[in-house]
Amino acid sequence: MTAEPRTLLDKVWDAHVMATRPDGQALLAIDRHLLHEGSFHAFGMLDHAGRAVRRPDLTFAVADHYVPSRDRGAPIPDPEIATMVSGLAGNAGRHGIRHFGLEDPGQGIVHVIAPEQGLTLPGLTVVCGDSHTSTHGAFGALGFGIGATEVAHVLATQALWQRRPKSLRVTIDGRLGPHVAAKDVVLAIIAALGAGGAVGHVLEYAGSAIRGLSMEGRLTICNMSIEAGARAGMIAPDDTTFAFLEGRPFAPRGDAFARAVAAWRALPTDDGARFDREVVLEAGAIAPTVTWGTSPETAVPVTAAVPDPSAEADGTKAGQMRAMLDYMGLAPGTPLEAVAIDRVFIGSCTNSRIEDLRAAAGVLRGRRAAVPGLVVPGSGPVRRQAEAEGLDAVFRDAGLEWGEPGCSMCVGINGDLVPAGERCASTTNRNFPGRQGPNARTHLMSPAMAAAAALTGRLTDIRRLGTP
Amino acid sequence: MQPFTTLRAVAVALDVANVDTDQILPARFLKKPRSAGYGGFLFHDERRRGDAFPLDRPGNAGAGILVADRNFGCGSSREGAVYALVDAGIRCVVAPSFGDIFASNAAKNGLLTITLPEDAAAALRARLGAEPGTVLTVDLPAETLTGPEGGAIPFPIDPFRKRCLVEGLDDVDLTLEHADAIAAYEAAVARDEPWRVPART
Ligand code: SF4
């Protein structure tokens, strides 16, 4: 008798179920619990109940959301922000949790550093009080975001009650066109599924176009799974994955690594395994992409024009489009390439890895930006690598600012805000109203596209601009 | 957590799809201690932009129920978005669909999320938009939502989520009933798959 074919999700899920309730909820074992400054609510709940952290050895804390992007040597001027950063250090210290603080060479954005340090491994469950925990699925892990009460629950029990999600496979075969990056692929996926299209599902990204991506590209794709409503996105581990992990500080070594790889090779979805839904996209049809509205689902090819709400038959939808255009300050029918921008931001857990910085620097090298901008590497190691390659000089020579690692202008809570009414070409993941600052306008795009926009001061098709 | 059984309250329509948690609670308020009360931060920036926000229109004061469009609570996992709703007196949100993390956060804080079909939610919003101050009744044990002139609409709810809301249960205590299973699982991982535990550096 042969076993029923299973998906990657099935395999990771089944391996973590410790108990099942009559109502179908499973008690999942958690392999990695990542914390950032926002976990103060959860520590408060833990302390209030007088509970201890069950597995400090599986728990890792990093300061990223509130850390300053400049003047790291000086004290943080805003006392509330300083308290957020020092509060995490205090909570981690009290509970014996490894903490990547401001002075740590490994510090950076939580979803950048966990893969970089070898904390994220195939087949693991990874949780964090942050919706972009979906990023870690790039390794074939099941990574998902949780709320503060659930963070407190994981701190106390190293477990979480979950209902098995549905599965949705997105298959993309073929070759990506010139200058089409992982960011364009995931924006195209979100546009196809809708911002809530994958609610209740875990996405698996498959097909030759996905297999051909580097780990950086896969991380970008899985990162934005949440923007289609999926709590997690996964990509089957392969030789690209294993080569990335070997030798990383917290990854298994020597014989243990070989045993791990043997186990990881059994993780990919079996032939004939059934998904609840299947979506197929053609790699060659994906263009350099930008968003026009205040939801990532408003992603369109940069060659398109701002859509016209009066062409929308559904009155409610037309009204919602009008509200988005009003917020964004855009007129229907305007070619997107005619839209002038005020600044650029290159960074965030979506696009702040070395490959992203290389792509942006490749466009900017030897040229001057027409608008101001900020480039923030995802981690200390990325920052040092970029500096070793001279990328920081490329950005500075172009007139952009080179920052210290953290979330920065992605969410603006460290003080790096897009001023009200300004339009930002951004490599981040959310264009929600107010996301980069009250009344700030965000257009999402790839690092190369953001660099192209910086050069021209408009949304720009990177294919037209080319690289020198 | 405040147990949830029945609720009779003014319901307000929010005709917006994909209402994200950044709109519900702008990020700059995330560093506030819960004891500060999050009610004043609810839709802080949306309420200060353009026309009167639905919650601030005449007749809608003291609302306890929101009726929204698809994918309510998408985006950031911030539980503060739920604190803002609850602290402002909202105990129930009705929508065709919800962000998964938001819905789970809501259940843990006594905020009921009711999923209705797209057309039923749209009809309800139209009605509320036309008649501000309309009172709806939610009966969680009976799993029904009732308008002013009767006609109970049944809604589905996860049985465990319902039990937690009705009884105000503490999840951690329930989980610790499985302490033996957790310990046995951890021992098996240490024995059979030691590579799953991080190398400490
Ligand atoms: S970079 Fe942005 S999306 Fe990523 S964790 Fe930080 S704030 Fe969240």
XYZ file of C-alpha atoms and ligand atoms in Angstrom:
677
model
C 0.000 0.000 0.000
C 1.393 3.381 -0.924
C 0.851 6.369 1.317
C -1.540 9.106 0.197
C 0.432 11.796 -1.685
C 0.916 14.847 0.507
C 1.722 18.521 -0.016
C 4.687 20.341 1.512
C 2.194 21.985 3.876
C 0.711 18.598 4.866
C 4.150 17.239 5.705
C 5.216 20.187 7.842
C 1.815 20.384 9.499
C 1.567 16.665 10.297
C 5.068 16.630 11.792
C 4.100 19.338 14.311
C 0.723 18.192 15.618
C 1.068 17.312 19.303
C -2.617 16.929 20.108
C -5.966 17.343 18.372
C -9.194 18.628 19.886
C -12.594 17.172 19.036
C -13.432 20.400 17.162
C -10.514 19.732 14.794
C -8.043 22.287 16.108
C -4.483 21.004 16.377
C -1.904 21.887 18.992
C 1.137 22.728 16.844
C 4.697 22.603 18.144
C 6.581 25.825 17.418
C 10.266 25.545 16.425
C 11.194 29.211 16.249
C 9.574 32.139 17.992
C 10.812 35.538 16.837
C 10.185 38.714 18.810
C 10.547 42.436 18.127
C 9.793 45.576 20.141
C 6.043 45.152 19.619
C 6.062 42.096 21.909
C 5.779 44.259 25.030
C 2.040 43.522 25.263
C 2.765 39.782 25.286
C 5.472 40.044 27.945
C 2.995 42.085 29.985
C 0.424 39.277 29.723
C 3.056 36.659 30.619
C 4.206 38.645 33.655
C 0.624 39.378 34.698
C -0.101 35.639 34.753
C 3.215 34.932 36.503
C 4.373 32.541 33.787
C 7.895 31.752 32.546
C 9.145 31.417 28.955
C 9.044 27.690 28.239
C 11.781 27.504 25.577
C 14.096 30.523 25.638
C 16.468 28.466 23.454
C 13.906 28.556 20.610
C 13.052 32.227 21.122
C 14.973 35.092 19.492
C 14.468 38.820 19.878
C 15.581 41.629 17.591
C 15.146 45.383 17.654
C 14.002 46.510 14.211
C 10.719 48.448 14.093
C 11.776 51.423 16.238
C 15.528 51.585 15.689
C 17.001 54.792 14.269
C 18.305 54.753 10.693
C 21.062 57.255 11.487
C 23.267 58.402 14.395
C 23.402 54.967 15.987
C 26.043 56.147 18.435
C 23.794 58.803 20.000
C 20.931 58.121 22.428
C 17.486 57.818 20.783
C 15.987 61.309 21.169
C 12.286 60.346 21.485
C 11.809 58.872 24.977
C 8.818 56.694 23.964
C 10.804 55.159 21.086
C 13.859 54.687 23.303
C 11.645 52.839 25.801
C 10.408 50.472 23.080
C 13.979 49.519 22.167
C 15.265 49.215 25.730
C 12.059 47.431 26.823
C 12.735 44.548 24.448
C 16.320 44.261 25.694
C 15.007 44.173 29.261
C 12.347 41.537 28.593
C 14.761 39.357 26.612
C 17.411 39.680 29.306
C 15.043 38.782 32.153
C 13.873 35.664 30.331
C 17.249 34.495 28.995
C 16.357 35.110 25.350
C 19.073 35.783 22.744
C 18.661 39.410 21.779
C 19.995 41.138 18.692
C 20.163 44.694 19.995
C 21.413 47.898 18.423
C 25.039 47.089 19.188
C 24.838 43.534 17.780
C 26.543 43.076 14.384
C 23.721 40.697 13.381
C 20.924 43.196 14.120
C 18.431 43.893 11.347
C 14.842 43.314 10.290
C 13.525 40.160 11.957
C 12.551 38.526 8.640
C 15.941 39.310 7.138
C 18.110 38.180 10.014
C 16.431 34.864 10.886
C 17.216 33.396 7.441
C 20.628 35.075 7.416
C 21.575 33.609 10.796
C 20.376 30.123 9.821
C 17.532 30.247 12.337
C 14.937 29.615 9.642
C 15.234 26.054 8.322
C 13.131 23.849 6.041
C 10.307 21.950 7.684
C 10.146 24.135 10.790
C 7.259 26.116 12.225
C 8.215 29.776 12.641
C 5.969 32.334 14.321
C 6.342 36.008 15.161
C 3.988 38.762 16.205
C 4.234 40.169 12.724
C 2.192 39.397 9.635
C 5.225 39.182 7.321
C 6.392 36.041 9.102
C 5.144 34.428 5.890
C 8.626 35.349 4.586
C 10.202 32.282 6.213
C 8.195 29.937 3.990
C 10.830 30.572 1.318
C 12.789 27.743 2.995
C 9.871 25.321 3.037
C 9.095 26.283 6.624
C 5.574 27.055 7.820
C 5.917 30.662 8.979
C 2.957 32.775 10.007
C 2.152 35.928 11.924
C 0.289 35.933 15.225
C -1.217 38.512 17.582
C -0.040 39.545 21.026
C -2.224 37.073 22.946
C -0.865 34.270 20.773
C 2.709 35.516 21.325
C 2.091 35.251 25.080
C 0.680 31.754 24.513
C 3.752 30.633 22.558
C 6.099 32.166 25.134
C 4.358 30.124 27.846
C 3.777 26.854 25.992
C 5.922 26.808 22.785
C 2.706 25.689 21.088
C -0.283 27.157 19.304
C -3.821 25.959 18.557
C -4.526 26.172 14.851
C -7.032 24.827 12.379
C -5.440 23.213 9.331
C -5.555 25.820 6.570
C -6.627 25.124 3.014
C -3.949 24.831 0.351
C -3.575 26.919 -2.800
C -0.814 26.236 -5.302
C 0.337 29.047 -7.573
C 2.316 27.610 -10.468
C 4.428 29.912 -12.613
C 6.274 28.278 -15.457
C 8.404 29.861 -18.119
C 11.043 32.572 -18.201
C 10.721 35.990 -16.629
C 11.268 38.854 -19.047
C 14.243 41.212 -18.824
C 14.205 43.395 -15.685
C 11.240 41.470 -14.224
C 12.046 40.739 -10.583
C 10.560 38.597 -7.821
C 8.693 41.684 -6.604
C 6.917 41.984 -9.960
C 6.004 38.309 -9.770
C 4.436 38.577 -6.338
C 2.612 41.814 -7.190
C 1.176 40.047 -10.247
C 0.099 37.132 -8.046
C -1.633 39.472 -5.574
C -3.388 41.301 -8.414
C -4.611 37.942 -9.731
C -5.799 36.603 -6.358
C -7.038 39.857 -4.752
C -6.014 41.242 -1.366
C -8.345 38.808 0.391
C -8.232 36.112 -2.259
C -6.162 33.652 -0.279
C -7.742 34.147 3.167
C -7.796 30.818 5.006
C -5.194 29.309 2.669
C -1.500 28.607 2.693
C 0.074 29.350 -0.673
C 2.632 27.077 -2.263
C 4.614 28.733 -5.058
C 5.759 26.250 -7.688
C 6.895 26.037 -11.288
C 10.119 26.640 -13.149
C 10.032 30.435 -12.731
C 9.932 30.010 -8.939
C 12.576 27.262 -8.864
C 14.866 29.516 -10.862
C 14.800 32.249 -8.193
C 17.564 32.847 -5.650
C 16.740 32.641 -1.938
C 16.484 36.439 -1.899
C 13.841 36.330 -4.627
C 11.945 33.522 -2.904
C 11.956 35.496 0.347
C 10.455 38.496 -1.481
C 7.671 36.308 -2.879
C 6.782 34.533 0.365
C 7.011 37.831 2.270
C 4.017 39.257 0.421
C 1.786 36.161 0.728
C -0.063 37.989 3.497
C -0.977 40.753 1.032
C -3.131 38.210 -0.794
C -4.716 37.281 2.540
C -2.719 34.054 2.972
C -1.204 33.707 6.375
C 1.702 31.729 4.955
C 3.415 31.026 1.644
C 5.828 28.173 1.016
C 8.398 27.122 -1.555
C 9.801 23.599 -1.610
C 13.400 23.414 -0.383
C 16.026 22.393 -2.934
C 19.764 22.663 -3.542
C 19.484 26.476 -3.708
C 18.019 26.383 -0.181
C 20.617 24.003 1.229
C 23.539 25.905 -0.299
C 22.229 29.132 1.259
C 21.992 27.555 4.717
C 25.281 25.700 4.952
C 27.665 27.408 7.348
C 25.136 29.928 8.735
C 25.716 30.638 12.457
C 22.645 28.874 13.910
C 22.225 26.213 11.189
C 23.190 22.614 11.923
C 26.811 21.739 11.140
C 28.763 18.781 9.818
C 27.002 15.479 10.293
C 23.916 17.176 11.690
C 23.651 19.283 8.516
C 23.890 16.175 6.327
C 21.139 14.473 8.363
C 19.011 17.588 8.144
C 19.404 17.815 4.363
C 18.379 14.172 4.043
C 15.191 14.949 5.979
C 14.571 18.159 4.020
C 14.781 16.322 0.696
C 11.609 14.468 1.642
C 9.611 17.691 2.146
C 8.573 18.737 -1.392
C 4.975 18.067 -2.431
C 4.445 14.518 -3.721
C 3.304 13.953 -7.292
C -0.462 13.695 -7.336
C -1.001 15.546 -4.059
C -4.269 17.470 -4.045
C -4.594 21.211 -3.428
C -7.852 22.883 -2.467
C -7.237 25.450 -5.204
C -4.803 25.845 -8.100
C -3.845 29.033 -9.951
C -1.523 29.125 -12.953
C 0.298 32.212 -14.221
C 2.611 32.595 -17.189
C 6.061 33.981 -16.299
C 6.504 35.648 -19.676
C 3.286 37.654 -19.203
C 4.555 39.436 -16.077
C 5.745 43.009 -16.645
C 7.545 45.454 -14.369
C 4.705 46.338 -12.021
C 3.566 49.213 -9.804
C 0.507 49.828 -7.641
C -1.817 52.785 -8.222
C -4.131 52.513 -5.191
C -4.134 51.876 -1.463
C -4.212 48.088 -1.598
C -1.453 45.856 -2.991
C -4.120 44.257 -5.212
C -4.066 47.437 -7.339
C -0.845 46.229 -8.985
C -0.694 46.775 -12.766
C 2.034 46.850 -15.439
C 3.876 50.174 -15.310
C 2.871 50.703 -18.939
C -0.807 50.910 -17.925
C -2.872 54.001 -17.128
C -4.688 54.895 -13.909
C -8.007 52.996 -14.172
C -11.339 54.761 -14.575
C -13.966 54.058 -11.875
C -16.768 54.979 -14.288
C -15.884 51.848 -16.284
C -16.619 49.722 -13.185
C -20.147 48.269 -13.257
C -20.340 47.503 -9.518
C -21.303 50.765 -7.791
C -19.698 49.860 -4.460
C -16.420 48.935 -6.152
C -16.471 52.112 -8.245
C -16.937 54.163 -5.059
C -14.029 52.381 -3.414
C -11.844 53.042 -6.474
C -12.760 56.739 -6.355
C -11.790 56.912 -2.687
C -8.424 55.312 -3.488
C -7.748 57.695 -6.393
C -8.740 60.617 -4.213
C -6.305 59.532 -1.495
C -3.577 58.926 -4.058
C -4.200 62.231 -5.853
C -4.510 60.544 -9.251
C -6.826 61.257 -12.192
C -8.348 58.365 -14.197
C -6.625 57.739 -17.503
C -3.268 59.251 -16.526
C -0.425 57.079 -17.860
C 1.393 55.730 -14.784
C 4.708 56.731 -16.325
C 3.539 60.356 -16.226
C 3.088 60.279 -12.438
C 5.731 62.392 -10.674
C 7.147 61.176 -7.367
C 8.618 63.136 -4.458
C 10.970 60.548 -2.973
C 12.062 56.920 -2.980
C 12.515 54.373 -0.252
C 14.542 51.218 -0.847
C 14.344 48.804 2.051
C 11.953 46.672 4.217
C 11.731 42.932 4.802
C 10.473 42.617 1.223
C 13.451 44.150 -0.579
C 16.465 45.010 1.573
C 18.711 42.026 0.939
C 22.015 42.199 -0.878
C 20.540 41.186 -4.223
C 17.947 43.990 -3.927
C 20.620 46.562 -3.187
C 22.715 45.313 -6.089
C 19.727 45.647 -8.432
C 19.039 49.216 -7.309
C 22.715 50.196 -7.401
C 23.035 48.704 -10.887
C 20.482 51.234 -12.140
C 21.883 54.175 -10.178
C 25.606 53.664 -10.732
C 27.222 56.815 -12.075
C 23.923 58.736 -12.219
C 22.161 61.363 -10.087
C 18.693 60.894 -8.609
C 16.125 63.593 -9.412
C 14.404 63.223 -6.027
C 15.609 62.565 -2.471
C 15.565 59.049 -1.124
C 16.599 56.686 1.606
C 18.226 53.268 1.229
C 18.097 51.062 4.324
C 19.772 47.647 4.291
C 17.916 44.795 5.979
C 20.662 43.831 8.399
C 24.150 44.542 9.644
C 25.642 41.782 7.471
C 23.822 43.110 4.391
C 25.065 46.616 5.188
C 28.679 45.469 5.522
C 28.472 43.364 2.363
C 27.035 46.298 0.409
C 29.795 48.567 1.690
C 32.441 46.002 0.741
C 31.020 46.085 -2.792
C 30.915 49.886 -2.857
C 27.124 50.035 -3.187
C 26.815 52.610 -0.402
C 28.998 54.948 -2.473
C 26.770 54.398 -5.520
C 23.703 55.413 -3.503
C 25.417 58.394 -1.877
C 26.885 59.589 -5.191
C 23.374 59.431 -6.652
C 22.222 61.706 -3.838
C 20.411 59.113 -1.740
C 20.875 58.601 1.984
C 22.403 55.331 3.235
C 20.842 54.193 6.524
C 21.380 51.788 9.391
C 19.420 48.489 9.297
C 15.780 48.356 10.402
C 12.173 48.750 9.268
C 12.541 52.510 8.818
C 10.184 54.129 6.312
C 8.251 50.912 5.666
C 6.043 51.770 8.634
C 7.641 54.989 9.847
C 7.478 54.337 13.565
C 11.159 55.124 14.097
C 10.405 58.622 12.791
C 11.333 58.042 9.110
C 8.059 59.284 7.618
C 6.947 60.221 4.133
C 5.594 63.770 4.626
C 1.830 64.236 4.231
C 0.741 64.536 0.616
C 4.082 63.340 -0.770
C 4.311 60.462 -3.218
C 6.896 57.756 -2.544
C 8.230 55.071 -4.879
C 8.775 52.312 -2.366
C 10.112 48.758 -2.340
C 7.937 47.958 0.688
C 4.885 45.723 0.894
C 1.980 47.948 1.902
C 0.492 51.014 0.250
C -2.307 51.355 2.822
C -3.568 54.853 3.652
C -1.178 56.338 6.191
C 1.196 53.377 6.135
C 4.351 55.439 5.509
C 2.972 58.436 7.407
C -0.344 60.281 7.708
C -1.622 61.106 4.188
C 1.539 59.717 2.560
C 1.068 58.160 -0.904
C 2.884 54.916 -1.626
C 3.538 53.147 -4.925
C 4.944 49.635 -4.489
C 7.579 48.349 -6.902
C 10.839 46.432 -7.234
C 14.241 47.858 -6.198
C 15.293 48.392 -9.828
C 11.999 50.174 -10.561
C 12.393 52.372 -7.463
C 15.899 53.252 -8.606
C 14.575 54.081 -12.091
C 11.904 56.311 -10.528
C 14.590 58.034 -8.470
C 16.526 58.884 -11.649
C 13.612 60.310 -13.612
C 11.442 61.633 -10.777
C 8.500 59.723 -12.294
C 7.191 56.181 -12.255
C 9.342 54.646 -14.962
C 9.489 51.435 -16.941
C 12.917 50.050 -16.099
C 13.023 48.391 -19.527
C 12.955 51.789 -21.189
C 15.726 53.097 -18.980
C 17.894 50.015 -19.068
C 21.155 49.783 -17.180
C 24.359 51.508 -18.240
C -11.696 38.682 29.002
C -15.308 39.855 29.061
C -17.585 36.914 28.154
C -19.833 37.446 25.139
C -23.405 36.170 25.030
C -25.890 38.628 23.547
C -25.448 42.163 22.323
C -28.058 44.801 21.419
C -26.380 47.826 19.921
C -26.407 50.494 17.243
C -24.790 49.156 14.063
C -22.780 51.287 11.643
C -22.010 50.536 7.990
C -18.481 50.932 6.685
C -18.657 50.671 2.891
C -14.944 50.046 2.407
C -13.215 46.843 1.261
C -9.820 45.710 2.588
C -9.949 47.869 5.724
C -6.446 47.219 7.043
C -5.253 47.355 10.627
C -3.061 50.394 9.843
C -6.288 52.328 9.224
C -7.957 50.904 12.332
C -4.952 51.784 14.511
C -2.218 53.932 12.914
C 1.257 52.590 13.679
C 2.399 55.533 15.763
C -0.033 54.535 18.539
C 1.376 51.014 18.797
C 3.820 52.009 21.511
C 1.061 53.129 23.881
C 0.497 50.980 26.959
C -2.837 49.190 26.942
C -3.726 50.869 30.232
C -3.821 54.175 28.302
C -7.007 52.998 26.569
C -6.950 52.565 22.784
C -10.499 53.818 22.053
C -9.405 57.331 21.103
C -7.025 55.937 18.458
C -9.722 54.008 16.563
C -9.613 55.016 12.870
C -7.723 58.066 14.119
C -6.539 59.400 10.753
C -9.541 58.243 8.698
C -11.838 60.204 11.015
C -9.876 63.379 10.404
C -9.939 63.207 6.612
C -12.773 64.548 4.405
C -16.438 63.842 5.155
C -17.697 62.645 8.511
C -16.537 59.092 9.153
C -19.516 56.703 9.527
C -18.898 56.264 13.271
C -19.125 60.047 13.709
C -22.345 60.653 11.757
C -25.421 61.797 13.684
C -27.379 58.909 15.161
C -24.421 56.539 15.233
C -23.065 57.584 18.627
C -22.381 54.738 21.017
C -22.266 52.141 18.232
C -21.400 48.586 19.256
C -21.484 46.851 15.878
C -19.636 47.549 12.613
C -20.798 46.118 9.283
C -17.967 46.207 6.755
C -17.015 44.912 3.310
C -14.705 42.040 2.337
C -11.300 41.343 3.952
C -11.816 43.500 7.046
C -8.750 43.633 9.304
C -6.221 42.641 6.658
C -2.580 43.606 6.928
C -0.515 43.986 10.058
C -0.986 41.498 12.900
C -1.211 44.298 15.474
C -3.611 43.204 18.214
C -3.876 46.896 19.078
C -6.388 47.197 16.222
C -8.703 44.937 18.215
C -7.952 46.843 21.440
C -8.957 50.081 19.671
C -12.299 48.627 18.550
C -13.070 47.043 21.929
C -11.976 50.093 23.924
C -14.227 52.254 21.720
C -17.187 50.004 22.550
C -17.329 47.895 19.362
C -18.033 44.271 20.377
C -18.940 42.817 16.985
C -17.805 43.264 13.370
C -19.830 41.804 10.488
C -18.159 41.342 7.074
C -18.054 38.952 4.103
C -14.486 37.985 5.089
C -11.778 38.885 7.583
C -8.012 38.918 7.739
C -7.118 35.627 9.471
C -4.869 37.131 12.125
C -7.373 39.871 12.934
C -10.173 37.353 13.410
C -8.044 35.284 15.731
C -6.954 38.360 17.729
C -10.585 39.446 17.957
C -11.741 36.146 19.468
C -9.070 36.427 22.144
C -10.337 39.842 23.216
C -14.089 39.315 23.306
C -14.721 40.856 19.882
C -17.103 38.728 17.819
C -16.463 38.518 14.061
C -19.498 37.431 12.027
C -18.979 36.281 8.458
C -22.011 36.850 6.201
C -22.309 36.248 2.454
C -21.304 39.218 0.282
C -24.908 40.121 -0.717
C -26.327 39.786 2.812
C -23.595 42.065 4.174
C -24.182 44.550 1.345
C -27.946 44.592 2.024
C -27.302 45.201 5.699
C -24.907 48.063 4.929
C -27.437 49.658 2.586
C -30.094 49.489 5.288
C -27.807 50.961 7.959
C -26.624 53.701 5.623
C -30.245 54.734 4.987
C -31.294 54.571 8.642
C -28.546 55.667 11.017
C -29.019 54.519 14.576
C -30.477 51.143 13.602
C -30.149 48.644 16.432
C -29.158 45.024 15.759
C -29.242 42.103 18.172
C -26.548 39.434 18.223
C -27.333 36.178 20.002
C -24.074 34.216 20.084
C -25.387 31.039 21.773
C -28.173 30.882 19.141
C -25.781 32.030 16.352
C -28.184 34.644 14.993
C -28.145 38.312 14.030
C -31.517 40.116 14.148
C -32.623 43.478 12.759
C -35.187 45.857 14.286
C -38.244 44.131 12.766
C -37.161 40.556 13.397
C -35.996 38.068 10.796
C -33.007 36.374 12.412
C -30.019 35.799 10.098
C -28.070 32.689 11.134
C -24.265 32.925 11.045
C -21.609 30.219 11.227
C -18.912 30.283 13.904
C -16.039 28.003 14.840
C -17.252 26.023 17.876
C -14.095 26.586 19.908
C -14.010 30.289 19.111
C -17.623 30.461 20.274
C -16.841 28.640 23.510
C -13.908 30.945 24.259
C -16.102 34.013 23.659
C -19.091 32.752 25.644
C -17.046 31.479 28.567
C -14.160 33.973 28.410
C -11.634 31.098 28.598
C -7.876 31.450 29.072
C -6.123 29.589 26.266
C -2.878 28.942 28.147
C -4.632 27.040 30.940
C -6.398 24.878 28.357
C -3.130 24.167 26.571
C -1.353 23.240 29.779
C -3.808 20.345 30.100
C -1.664 18.903 27.294
C 1.649 19.444 29.111
C 2.514 15.733 28.882
C 2.025 15.646 25.112
C 4.215 18.737 24.713
C 6.978 17.279 26.897
C 6.898 13.956 25.022
C 7.054 15.758 21.678
C 10.014 17.865 22.789
C 11.867 14.769 23.990
C 11.282 13.027 20.655
C 12.633 16.024 18.711
C 15.743 16.180 20.904
C 16.321 12.453 20.340
C 15.417 12.031 16.655
C 15.827 15.440 15.037
C 18.394 17.355 17.075
C 19.123 19.630 14.085
C 15.746 21.285 14.669
C 17.159 22.987 17.772
C 19.376 25.951 16.887
C 23.115 25.728 17.333
C 23.887 28.401 19.962
C 26.523 30.911 18.986
S 10.093 45.997 7.250
Fe 7.981 46.718 7.277
S 6.705 44.940 6.855
Fe 8.754 44.223 7.376
S 8.666 43.734 9.555
Fe 9.406 45.844 9.354
S 7.570 47.119 9.441
Fe 6.888 45.034 9.060
